CSV table of C-alpha atoms and ligand atoms in Angstrom, one decimal:
chain,number,residue,atom,x,y,z
A,1,MET,CA,41.0,97.8,-123.7
A,2,TYR,CA,41.2,94.1,-124.1
A,3,SER,CA,38.4,91.9,-125.3
A,4,GLU,CA,38.0,88.3,-124.2
A,5,ASN,CA,37.3,86.1,-127.2
A,6,THR,CA,34.5,84.0,-125.8
A,7,ASN,CA,35.1,81.3,-128.4
A,8,ASN,CA,38.4,80.5,-126.8
A,9,PHE,CA,36.7,80.0,-123.4
A,10,ASP,CA,37.7,76.8,-121.7
A,11,ASN,CA,34.4,75.0,-121.0
A,12,THR,CA,35.7,73.7,-117.8
A,13,SER,CA,36.2,77.2,-116.4
A,14,GLU,CA,34.4,77.7,-113.2
A,15,ILE,CA,32.8,80.7,-111.7
A,16,LEU,CA,34.4,82.2,-108.6
A,17,TYR,CA,31.9,82.7,-105.8
A,18,PRO,CA,29.9,84.6,-104.7
A,19,PRO,CA,28.6,84.0,-108.2
A,20,GLY,CA,29.2,86.8,-110.7
A,21,THR,CA,30.9,86.8,-114.0
A,22,ILE,CA,34.5,86.2,-112.9
A,23,THR,CA,35.6,82.6,-113.9
A,24,SER,CA,39.0,80.9,-113.8
A,25,ALA,CA,39.1,81.7,-117.5
A,26,THR,CA,38.8,85.4,-116.7
A,27,ILE,CA,41.8,85.1,-114.4
A,28,LYS,CA,43.8,83.4,-117.2
A,29,GLU,CA,42.9,86.4,-119.5
A,30,ALA,CA,43.5,89.0,-116.9
A,31,VAL,CA,47.1,87.9,-116.2
A,32,LYS,CA,47.9,88.5,-119.8
A,33,ILE,CA,47.0,92.2,-119.3
A,34,CYS,CA,48.8,92.8,-116.1
A,35,SER,CA,51.3,91.0,-114.0
A,36,THR,CA,50.3,89.9,-110.5
A,37,PRO,CA,49.4,91.1,-107.9
A,38,PHE,CA,46.3,93.1,-109.1
A,39,TYR,CA,42.7,93.7,-108.1
A,40,LEU,CA,40.1,92.5,-110.5
A,41,TYR,CA,36.6,93.9,-110.2
A,42,ASP,CA,33.4,92.4,-111.5
A,43,GLY,CA,31.6,95.4,-113.0
A,44,SER,CA,28.4,93.4,-113.5
A,45,MET,CA,28.2,92.5,-109.9
A,46,ILE,CA,28.7,96.2,-108.8
A,47,GLU,CA,25.8,97.1,-111.1
A,48,LYS,CA,23.7,94.3,-109.7
A,49,LYS,CA,24.3,95.5,-106.1
A,50,CYS,CA,23.4,99.1,-107.1
A,51,ARG,CA,20.1,97.8,-108.6
A,52,GLU,CA,19.4,95.8,-105.4
A,53,LEU,CA,19.9,98.9,-103.3
A,54,LYS,CA,17.7,101.1,-105.4
A,55,ARG,CA,14.9,98.5,-104.9
A,56,MET,CA,15.0,98.9,-101.1
A,57,PRO,CA,11.4,99.4,-100.0
A,58,ASN,CA,10.7,102.9,-98.7
A,59,ALA,CA,7.8,105.1,-97.7
A,60,PHE,CA,8.5,108.6,-99.1
A,61,GLY,CA,11.5,108.3,-101.4
A,62,LEU,CA,15.0,106.8,-101.3
A,63,THR,CA,18.4,108.1,-102.1
A,64,VAL,CA,21.3,105.7,-102.3
A,65,ARG,CA,24.8,107.1,-101.8
A,66,PHE,CA,27.9,105.1,-102.4
A,67,ALA,CA,30.4,105.6,-99.5
A,68,ILE,CA,33.5,106.6,-101.6
A,69,LYS,CA,36.0,105.5,-99.0
A,70,ALA,CA,35.2,101.9,-99.7
A,71,ASN,CA,36.6,102.1,-103.2
A,72,PRO,CA,37.5,105.5,-104.7
A,73,SER,CA,38.9,104.3,-108.0
A,74,LYS,CA,37.8,106.6,-110.9
A,75,SER,CA,36.2,103.9,-113.1
A,76,VAL,CA,34.5,102.3,-110.1
A,77,LEU,CA,32.9,105.7,-109.2
A,78,GLN,CA,31.9,106.2,-112.9
A,79,LEU,CA,30.3,102.8,-113.1
A,80,ILE,CA,28.3,103.5,-109.9
A,81,ASP,CA,27.4,107.0,-111.1
A,82,ARG,CA,26.0,105.4,-114.3
A,83,GLN,CA,23.7,103.3,-112.1
A,84,GLY,CA,22.2,106.5,-110.8
A,85,LEU,CA,23.6,106.4,-107.2
A,86,MET,CA,24.7,109.5,-105.4
A,87,PHE,CA,27.9,109.7,-103.3
A,88,GLU,CA,29.0,110.1,-99.7
A,89,ALA,CA,32.4,111.6,-99.2
A,90,GLY,CA,34.3,111.3,-96.0
A,91,SER,CA,36.9,114.0,-96.8
A,92,LEU,CA,37.5,117.0,-99.0
A,93,ASN,CA,39.9,114.9,-101.2
A,94,GLU,CA,37.2,112.3,-101.7
A,95,VAL,CA,34.9,115.1,-103.0
A,96,LYS,CA,37.7,116.1,-105.4
A,97,ARG,CA,38.3,112.5,-106.5
A,98,ALA,CA,34.6,112.1,-107.3
A,99,GLN,CA,34.7,115.4,-109.3
A,100,ASN,CA,37.8,114.0,-111.1
A,101,ALA,CA,35.6,111.1,-112.1
A,102,GLY,CA,33.1,113.6,-113.6
A,103,ILE,CA,30.6,113.5,-110.8
A,104,PRO,CA,28.9,116.9,-110.1
A,105,LEU,CA,29.0,118.4,-106.6
A,106,LYS,CA,25.2,118.3,-106.3
A,107,LYS,CA,25.4,114.5,-106.2
A,108,ILE,CA,27.8,114.5,-103.3
A,109,LEU,CA,27.3,114.8,-99.5
A,110,LEU,CA,30.4,115.6,-97.5
A,111,THR,CA,30.3,114.2,-94.0
A,112,SER,CA,33.8,114.3,-92.5
A,113,GLN,CA,35.6,114.0,-89.2
A,114,ASP,CA,38.1,116.4,-90.7
A,115,THR,CA,37.3,119.9,-89.4
A,116,VAL,CA,38.9,122.1,-92.1
A,117,TYR,CA,40.2,125.7,-91.7
A,118,GLY,CA,41.7,128.3,-94.0
A,119,GLU,CA,42.0,127.5,-97.6
A,120,ASP,CA,40.3,124.1,-97.3
A,121,LEU,CA,37.3,125.7,-95.6
A,122,ASP,CA,37.1,128.3,-98.3
A,123,GLU,CA,37.2,125.5,-100.9
A,124,VAL,CA,34.3,123.7,-99.1
A,125,LYS,CA,32.3,126.9,-99.2
A,126,ILE,CA,32.9,127.5,-102.9
A,127,MET,CA,31.8,123.9,-103.5
A,128,MET,CA,28.7,124.4,-101.5
A,129,THR,CA,27.7,127.3,-103.7
A,130,SER,CA,28.0,124.8,-106.6
A,131,GLY,CA,25.7,122.3,-104.9
A,132,LEU,CA,27.8,120.3,-102.5
A,133,ASN,CA,25.7,119.0,-99.6
A,134,TYR,CA,27.5,119.5,-96.3
A,135,THR,CA,27.0,117.7,-93.0
A,136,ILE,CA,28.2,119.3,-89.8
A,137,CYS,CA,29.8,116.6,-87.6
A,138,SER,CA,30.7,118.8,-84.6
A,139,PHE,CA,29.8,122.1,-83.0
A,140,ASN,CA,33.1,123.6,-84.3
A,141,GLN,CA,32.2,122.6,-87.8
A,142,LEU,CA,28.9,124.5,-87.4
A,143,LYS,CA,30.7,127.5,-86.1
A,144,ASN,CA,33.1,127.4,-89.1
A,145,ILE,CA,30.3,127.4,-91.6
A,146,ALA,CA,27.6,129.4,-89.8
A,147,ASP,CA,28.2,132.9,-91.4
A,148,PHE,CA,28.4,131.4,-94.8
A,149,ALA,CA,25.3,129.2,-94.4
A,150,SER,CA,23.2,132.0,-93.0
A,151,VAL,CA,24.2,134.5,-95.7
A,152,ASN,CA,23.5,132.0,-98.4
A,153,ASN,CA,20.5,130.5,-96.8
A,154,THR,CA,22.1,127.1,-97.1
A,155,GLN,CA,20.3,124.0,-95.8
A,156,LEU,CA,22.6,122.0,-93.7
A,157,SER,CA,22.8,118.4,-92.6
A,158,ILE,CA,23.8,117.4,-89.1
A,159,ARG,CA,25.4,114.1,-88.0
A,160,ILE,CA,24.6,113.1,-84.5
A,161,HIS,CA,26.1,110.4,-82.3
A,162,PRO,CA,23.4,107.8,-82.3
A,163,GLY,CA,23.8,106.8,-78.7
A,164,MET,CA,24.2,103.1,-79.8
A,165,GLY,CA,26.3,101.4,-82.3
A,166,SER,CA,27.2,98.1,-84.0
A,167,GLY,CA,30.1,97.0,-86.1
A,168,GLU,CA,31.7,93.8,-87.3
A,169,SER,CA,34.5,94.6,-84.8
A,170,ALA,CA,34.8,97.0,-81.9
A,171,THR,CA,37.0,99.2,-84.2
A,172,ARG,CA,34.1,99.7,-86.6
A,173,ASN,CA,31.4,100.5,-84.1
A,174,THR,CA,30.8,104.2,-84.7
A,175,GLY,CA,28.1,104.7,-82.1
A,176,ASP,CA,29.5,103.5,-78.7
A,177,LEU,CA,31.0,105.4,-75.8
A,178,TYR,CA,34.4,105.4,-77.4
A,179,ALA,CA,33.2,106.6,-80.8
A,180,SER,CA,33.9,110.3,-81.5
A,181,PHE,CA,31.7,110.8,-84.6
A,182,GLY,CA,28.9,113.3,-84.8
A,183,VAL,CA,27.4,115.8,-82.4
A,184,GLN,CA,26.6,114.4,-79.0
A,185,LYS,CA,23.1,114.6,-77.7
A,186,SER,CA,24.3,116.5,-74.7
A,187,GLU,CA,25.6,119.2,-77.0
A,188,LEU,CA,22.3,119.6,-78.9
A,189,PRO,CA,20.7,122.4,-76.8
A,190,GLU,CA,23.8,124.6,-77.3
A,191,VAL,CA,24.0,123.7,-81.0
A,192,PHE,CA,20.3,124.5,-81.5
A,193,SER,CA,20.4,127.9,-79.8
A,194,TYR,CA,23.5,128.8,-81.9
A,195,ALA,CA,21.9,127.7,-85.1
A,196,LYS,CA,18.7,129.6,-84.3
A,197,LYS,CA,20.7,132.8,-83.6
A,198,ASN,CA,22.3,132.4,-87.0
A,199,GLY,CA,19.1,131.5,-88.9
A,200,ILE,CA,20.4,128.0,-89.7
A,201,LYS,CA,18.1,125.1,-90.4
A,202,PHE,CA,18.9,121.5,-90.4
A,203,THR,CA,17.0,119.6,-93.1
A,204,ARG,CA,18.9,116.4,-93.1
A,205,LEU,CA,19.7,114.2,-90.0
A,206,HIS,CA,22.6,111.8,-90.4
A,207,VAL,CA,23.5,108.8,-88.3
A,208,HIS,CA,25.8,105.9,-89.0
A,209,ILE,CA,26.1,103.2,-86.3
A,210,GLY,CA,29.0,101.2,-87.8
A,211,SER,CA,30.3,98.9,-90.5
A,212,GLY,CA,29.1,95.4,-90.8
A,213,SER,CA,26.4,96.1,-88.3
A,214,ASP,CA,23.9,93.7,-86.8
A,215,PRO,CA,20.7,94.1,-88.8
A,216,ASP,CA,18.6,94.1,-85.5
A,217,LYS,CA,20.7,97.0,-84.2
A,218,TRP,CA,20.2,98.7,-87.5
A,219,LYS,CA,16.5,98.5,-87.0
A,220,GLU,CA,16.7,99.6,-83.4
A,221,ASN,CA,18.6,102.7,-84.7
A,222,VAL,CA,15.7,103.4,-87.1
A,223,ASP,CA,13.3,103.7,-84.1
A,224,LYS,CA,15.8,105.8,-82.0
A,225,THR,CA,16.5,108.1,-84.9
A,226,LEU,CA,12.8,108.8,-85.6
A,227,GLU,CA,12.3,109.6,-81.9
A,228,THR,CA,15.1,112.1,-82.2
A,229,VAL,CA,13.6,113.7,-85.3
A,230,GLU,CA,10.3,114.0,-83.6
A,231,LYS,CA,11.7,115.5,-80.4
A,232,HIS,CA,14.4,117.8,-81.8
A,233,PHE,CA,14.4,118.3,-85.5
A,234,PRO,CA,11.2,120.0,-86.8
A,235,ASP,CA,12.9,121.1,-90.1
A,236,VAL,CA,14.3,117.7,-91.1
A,237,THR,CA,12.9,116.2,-94.3
A,238,ILE,CA,15.7,113.7,-95.1
A,239,VAL,CA,16.9,111.0,-92.7
A,240,ASP,CA,20.3,109.5,-93.6
A,241,LEU,CA,20.7,106.2,-91.8
A,242,GLY,CA,24.3,105.7,-93.0
A,243,GLY,CA,25.8,102.5,-94.4
A,244,GLY,CA,27.1,99.4,-92.6
A,245,PHE,CA,25.1,96.7,-94.3
A,246,LYS,CA,26.8,93.4,-93.5
A,247,VAL,CA,28.2,91.4,-96.5
A,248,ALA,CA,28.9,87.7,-96.4
A,249,ARG,CA,32.3,87.1,-97.8
A,250,MET,CA,32.8,83.5,-96.5
A,251,PRO,CA,30.3,80.7,-97.1
A,252,ASP,CA,29.3,80.5,-93.5
A,253,GLU,CA,28.6,84.3,-93.1
A,254,LYS,CA,25.2,86.0,-93.7
A,255,SER,CA,24.6,89.2,-95.6
A,256,ALA,CA,22.1,91.9,-94.4
A,257,ASP,CA,18.7,91.5,-96.1
A,258,ILE,CA,18.0,94.8,-97.8
A,259,ILE,CA,14.4,94.1,-98.5
A,260,ASP,CA,13.8,93.1,-94.8
A,261,LEU,CA,15.5,96.3,-93.5
A,262,GLY,CA,13.6,98.4,-96.1
A,263,ASN,CA,10.3,96.9,-95.1
A,264,TYR,CA,10.9,97.6,-91.5
A,265,THR,CA,12.1,101.2,-92.2
A,266,LYS,CA,9.1,101.8,-94.6
A,267,GLN,CA,6.7,100.8,-91.9
A,268,LYS,CA,8.3,103.0,-89.3
A,269,PHE,CA,8.4,106.0,-91.6
A,270,THR,CA,4.8,105.4,-92.5
A,271,ASP,CA,3.8,105.2,-88.7
A,272,PHE,CA,5.8,108.4,-88.2
A,273,TYR,CA,3.8,110.1,-91.0
A,274,PHE,CA,0.5,109.1,-89.4
A,275,LYS,CA,1.6,110.4,-86.1
A,276,THR,CA,3.2,113.7,-87.1
A,277,GLY,CA,2.0,114.4,-90.7
A,278,ARG,CA,5.7,114.5,-91.8
A,279,GLN,CA,6.9,112.6,-94.8
A,280,LEU,CA,10.5,111.8,-94.4
A,281,SER,CA,12.7,110.8,-97.3
A,282,LEU,CA,15.2,107.9,-96.6
A,283,GLU,CA,18.8,108.1,-97.5
A,284,ILE,CA,21.4,105.2,-97.1
A,285,GLU,CA,25.1,105.3,-97.8
A,286,PRO,CA,26.5,101.8,-98.2
A,287,GLY,CA,30.1,101.2,-99.3
A,288,THR,CA,30.8,97.5,-98.5
A,289,PHE,CA,27.5,96.3,-99.8
A,290,VAL,CA,28.1,97.8,-103.3
A,291,VAL,CA,31.7,96.7,-103.9
A,292,ALA,CA,33.0,94.1,-101.4
A,293,ASN,CA,32.2,90.9,-103.2
A,294,SER,CA,32.9,92.3,-106.7
A,295,GLY,CA,36.7,92.4,-105.9
A,296,PHE,CA,39.2,89.6,-106.4
A,297,LEU,CA,42.9,90.1,-105.5
A,298,VAL,CA,44.9,88.0,-108.0
A,299,THR,CA,48.3,86.9,-106.6
A,300,SER,CA,50.9,84.3,-107.6
A,301,VAL,CA,52.5,81.6,-105.5
A,302,ILE,CA,56.2,82.6,-105.3
A,303,ASP,CA,57.5,80.2,-102.8
A,304,ILE,CA,56.6,77.0,-100.9
A,305,LYS,CA,58.1,75.9,-97.6
A,306,PRO,CA,57.4,73.7,-94.6
A,307,ASN,CA,56.7,75.1,-91.1
A,308,GLN,CA,58.9,74.5,-88.1
A,309,ASN,CA,57.7,70.9,-87.3
A,310,ASN,CA,56.7,69.9,-90.8
A,311,SER,CA,53.0,69.8,-89.8
A,312,PHE,CA,51.9,72.0,-92.7
A,313,THR,CA,53.1,73.9,-95.7
A,314,PHE,CA,53.4,77.7,-96.2
A,315,TYR,CA,52.5,79.1,-99.6
A,316,VAL,CA,54.1,82.5,-100.1
A,317,LEU,CA,52.0,84.9,-102.3
A,318,ASN,CA,53.1,88.1,-103.9
A,319,GLY,CA,50.2,89.9,-102.4
A,320,GLY,CA,49.3,90.0,-98.7
A,321,MET,CA,48.7,92.6,-96.0
A,322,GLU,CA,49.9,95.4,-98.3
A,323,SER,CA,47.0,94.7,-100.7
A,324,ASN,CA,44.4,93.1,-98.3
A,325,PRO,CA,44.9,94.5,-94.8
A,326,ARG,CA,41.5,93.2,-93.5
A,327,PRO,CA,42.7,90.0,-91.9
A,328,LEU,CA,45.4,91.8,-89.9
A,329,MET,CA,43.3,94.9,-89.1
A,330,TYR,CA,39.9,93.3,-88.4
A,331,GLY,CA,40.5,89.5,-88.1
A,332,SER,CA,38.4,89.1,-91.2
A,333,SER,CA,38.3,86.0,-93.3
A,334,HIS,CA,38.3,86.0,-97.0
A,335,PRO,CA,37.5,83.1,-99.4
A,336,PHE,CA,40.2,82.1,-101.8
A,337,TYR,CA,40.5,80.2,-105.0
A,338,ILE,CA,43.5,78.5,-106.6
A,339,VAL,CA,43.7,78.7,-110.4
A,340,ASP,CA,46.6,76.7,-111.9
A,341,LYS,CA,48.8,78.1,-114.7
A,342,ASN,CA,46.5,76.6,-117.3
A,343,GLY,CA,43.5,78.5,-116.0
A,344,LYS,CA,41.9,75.5,-114.2
A,345,LEU,CA,40.2,76.1,-110.9
A,346,ILE,CA,41.8,73.6,-108.5
A,347,TRP,CA,40.4,75.0,-105.2
A,348,SER,CA,37.5,77.1,-104.1
A,349,ASP,CA,36.4,77.7,-100.5
A,350,TYR,CA,32.8,77.6,-101.9
A,351,SER,CA,32.9,74.2,-103.7
A,352,LYS,CA,35.1,71.9,-101.7
A,353,ILE,CA,37.2,70.0,-104.1
A,354,LYS,CA,38.2,66.5,-102.9
A,355,ASN,CA,41.7,65.4,-101.8
A,356,SER,CA,42.4,68.7,-100.1
A,357,SER,CA,45.4,69.1,-97.8
A,358,LYS,CA,45.9,71.9,-95.4
A,359,GLY,CA,48.2,74.9,-95.8
A,360,VAL,CA,48.8,78.5,-94.8
A,361,LEU,CA,48.8,81.4,-97.2
A,362,VAL,CA,51.3,84.1,-96.3
A,363,GLY,CA,52.4,87.3,-97.9
A,364,ARG,CA,55.8,88.9,-98.5
A,365,CYS,CA,55.8,91.4,-95.6
A,366,CYS,CA,58.0,91.0,-92.5
A,367,GLU,CA,55.0,90.3,-90.2
A,368,THR,CA,53.9,86.9,-89.0
A,369,GLY,CA,50.4,88.3,-89.2
A,370,ASP,CA,50.8,88.8,-93.0
A,371,SER,CA,48.5,85.8,-93.7
A,372,GLN,CA,45.2,85.2,-95.2
A,373,CYS,CA,44.7,82.4,-92.7
A,374,LEU,CA,44.9,84.7,-89.6
A,375,ASN,CA,42.4,84.3,-86.8
A,376,PRO,CA,40.8,87.3,-85.1
A,377,ASP,CA,43.2,86.7,-82.1
A,378,GLY,CA,46.3,86.8,-84.2
A,379,THR,CA,46.9,83.0,-84.3
A,380,ILE,CA,47.0,81.1,-87.6
A,381,ASP,CA,45.2,77.9,-88.5
A,382,PRO,CA,46.0,76.0,-91.6
A,383,ARG,CA,43.1,76.0,-94.0
A,384,PRO,CA,42.0,73.2,-96.3
A,385,MET,CA,43.1,73.8,-99.9
A,386,ALA,CA,44.5,72.1,-103.0
A,387,THR,CA,48.3,72.1,-103.2
A,388,PRO,CA,49.4,74.8,-105.7
A,389,GLU,CA,52.7,75.0,-107.5
A,390,ILE,CA,55.0,78.0,-107.8
A,391,GLY,CA,53.5,80.2,-110.6
A,392,ASP,CA,49.9,79.1,-109.9
A,393,TYR,CA,47.4,81.9,-109.0
A,394,VAL,CA,45.8,82.3,-105.6
A,395,VAL,CA,42.8,84.6,-105.9
A,396,ILE,CA,41.5,86.3,-102.7
A,397,GLY,CA,37.7,87.0,-102.8
A,398,GLY,CA,35.7,89.7,-101.1
A,399,THR,CA,38.4,92.3,-101.7
A,400,GLY,CA,36.4,95.1,-103.5
A,401,ALA,CA,35.9,97.2,-100.4
A,402,TYR,CA,38.5,98.7,-98.0
A,403,CYS,CA,41.4,96.8,-99.7
A,404,SER,CA,42.8,99.0,-102.5
A,405,SER,CA,41.5,102.1,-100.6
A,406,MET,CA,42.9,101.2,-97.2
A,407,ALA,CA,46.0,99.0,-97.8
A,408,PRO,CA,49.4,100.0,-96.5
A,409,PHE,CA,50.6,99.4,-100.0
A,410,ASN,CA,54.1,100.8,-99.7
A,411,TYR,CA,55.1,98.7,-96.6
A,412,ASN,CA,58.3,96.9,-97.3
A,413,SER,CA,58.5,99.3,-100.3
A,414,TYR,CA,56.2,97.2,-102.4
A,415,LEU,CA,54.3,99.1,-105.1
A,416,GLN,CA,50.6,99.8,-105.1
A,417,ALA,CA,48.9,97.1,-107.1
A,418,ALA,CA,47.1,97.7,-110.4
A,419,GLU,CA,43.3,97.5,-110.7
A,420,LEU,CA,41.3,95.8,-113.5
A,421,MET,CA,37.6,95.8,-114.1
A,422,LYS,CA,35.6,93.3,-116.2
A,423,LEU,CA,32.5,94.8,-117.8
A,424,ASN,CA,29.2,93.4,-119.0
A,425,ASP,CA,30.5,92.9,-122.6
A,426,ASN,CA,33.4,90.7,-121.2
A,427,SER,CA,36.0,93.3,-121.9
A,428,ILE,CA,38.7,93.6,-119.2
A,429,LEU,CA,39.9,97.2,-118.6
A,430,LEU,CA,43.0,98.4,-116.8
A,431,ILE,CA,41.6,101.0,-114.5
A,432,ARG,CA,44.7,101.8,-112.5
A,433,LYS,CA,48.3,101.1,-113.5
A,434,GLN,CA,50.7,99.6,-111.0
A,435,GLN,CA,52.6,102.3,-109.1
A,436,THR,CA,56.2,102.8,-110.4
A,437,PHE,CA,59.4,102.7,-108.4
A,438,ASP,CA,59.9,106.4,-109.4
A,439,GLN,CA,56.5,107.3,-107.9
A,440,LEU,CA,57.4,105.5,-104.7
A,441,THR,CA,60.5,107.7,-104.2
A,442,ALA,CA,59.4,110.9,-106.0
A,443,ASN,CA,58.8,113.1,-103.0
A,444,GLU,CA,61.9,112.1,-101.0
A,445,LEU,CA,64.7,114.6,-100.6
A,446,SER,CA,68.3,113.8,-99.8
A,447,ILE,CA,70.3,115.5,-97.0
A,448,GLU,CA,72.2,117.4,-99.7
A,449,ASP,CA,68.9,118.7,-101.2
A,450,ASN,CA,68.2,120.3,-97.8
A,451,SER,CA,71.6,121.9,-97.3
A,452,ARG,CA,71.5,123.9,-100.6
B,1,PLP,C1,32.2,104.2,-93.8
B,1,PLP,C2,30.9,104.9,-93.8
B,1,PLP,C3,29.9,104.4,-94.6
B,1,PLP,C4,29.9,103.1,-95.3
B,1,PLP,O1,30.1,102.0,-94.5
B,1,PLP,P1,30.0,100.5,-95.1
B,1,PLP,O2,30.2,99.7,-93.9
B,1,PLP,O3,31.1,100.4,-96.1
B,1,PLP,O4,28.7,100.4,-95.7
B,1,PLP,C5,28.7,105.2,-94.7
B,1,PLP,N1,28.6,106.3,-94.0
B,1,PLP,C6,29.6,106.8,-93.2
B,1,PLP,C7,29.4,108.1,-92.5
B,1,PLP,C8,30.8,106.1,-93.1
B,1,PLP,O5,31.8,106.6,-92.3
């Protein structure tokens, strides 16, 4: 553990936006702990987001689950656990990682596209006897678990295809015609008769329309889901509306308004109660909203060169698509900040500093698309920025969700980057060491190994 001596703080140090506790001085301290590239998380901001979510208006109770896949790092899960959130796992290994962080099974809901068999299925059953909540996401998943569930009188959760969806890109819309998640409405009659025959009750209904969804679509889904509960699910007491709350990473983007969504949902749940006499408890499972803007990817400028016709300059960073895949995967934009070697902030996308030129930030991978200045259509536009020198730091904001967890980090045989977290008391912890070269090659076998 390393403690920042606040007395040494440079008074000119500026906060990196969206405003949390990470300043240019924090970057200067962090690079003493770990060489670039690394992720730096603002623990206070994660805590703040947890508090915001717990205050979401609700009619008859609220459970907030953190979607582990957004950032499964042990210390991140522990910090979120301390804020009293529950967890949503998308795979058996995510359940195990949460356990590894000290989180008990009863706080975890497993909702997975991975239909497990054999030993893995046995393991899920054992976990269920210790309190793991399980969502069936297909008819086959129900069949696999039916005997166990009826013998043990287990209450099950069912994920249905919502019949509508919305995501920040088509690839993250989990409710359209081309999305394979959940049980289809057309399968429900068969599923119900099978469940009835086996004495199985569904007490939680689960829907998730997509990531970065349009708030109006999210509301529309509340109405549709309540209709479905009324028509088809007499035993349901918990409605899990998934995650997907949009987060503004760039200055011109807009975040979902949790209070507004909560007020809408509260009203609809109240209306439902007056109509049916049933008090439904609300569950949500955001990932992005909790961690996205707490993350900063800290890289160094390692090269500077002109483009083909000298119309702009490339700045080569030692962290690109292998640490932040979102521009290449989704066409997402991320804000960036340039901190010079002395810890002075010389550029921020949020506070336009004068005398800016235009440049293109690129990574080290052999892809033209390895750029933080990538447009959704794959073209690149130079972005306004100050002119950094080799050795200055370029910090990419909005990288707390789906970056360290989703990055193709070993592409070009680069090593998975380290992770740091700044806590409330200003200490900066190393929460994941950088991968070593030995770890990169540890499981490889030579031709000779095989011929023995
Ligand atoms: C990914 C996912 C979430 C979290 O989505 P965010 O957009 O990160 O909030 C929640 N629930 C399910 C089932 C998911 O697949």
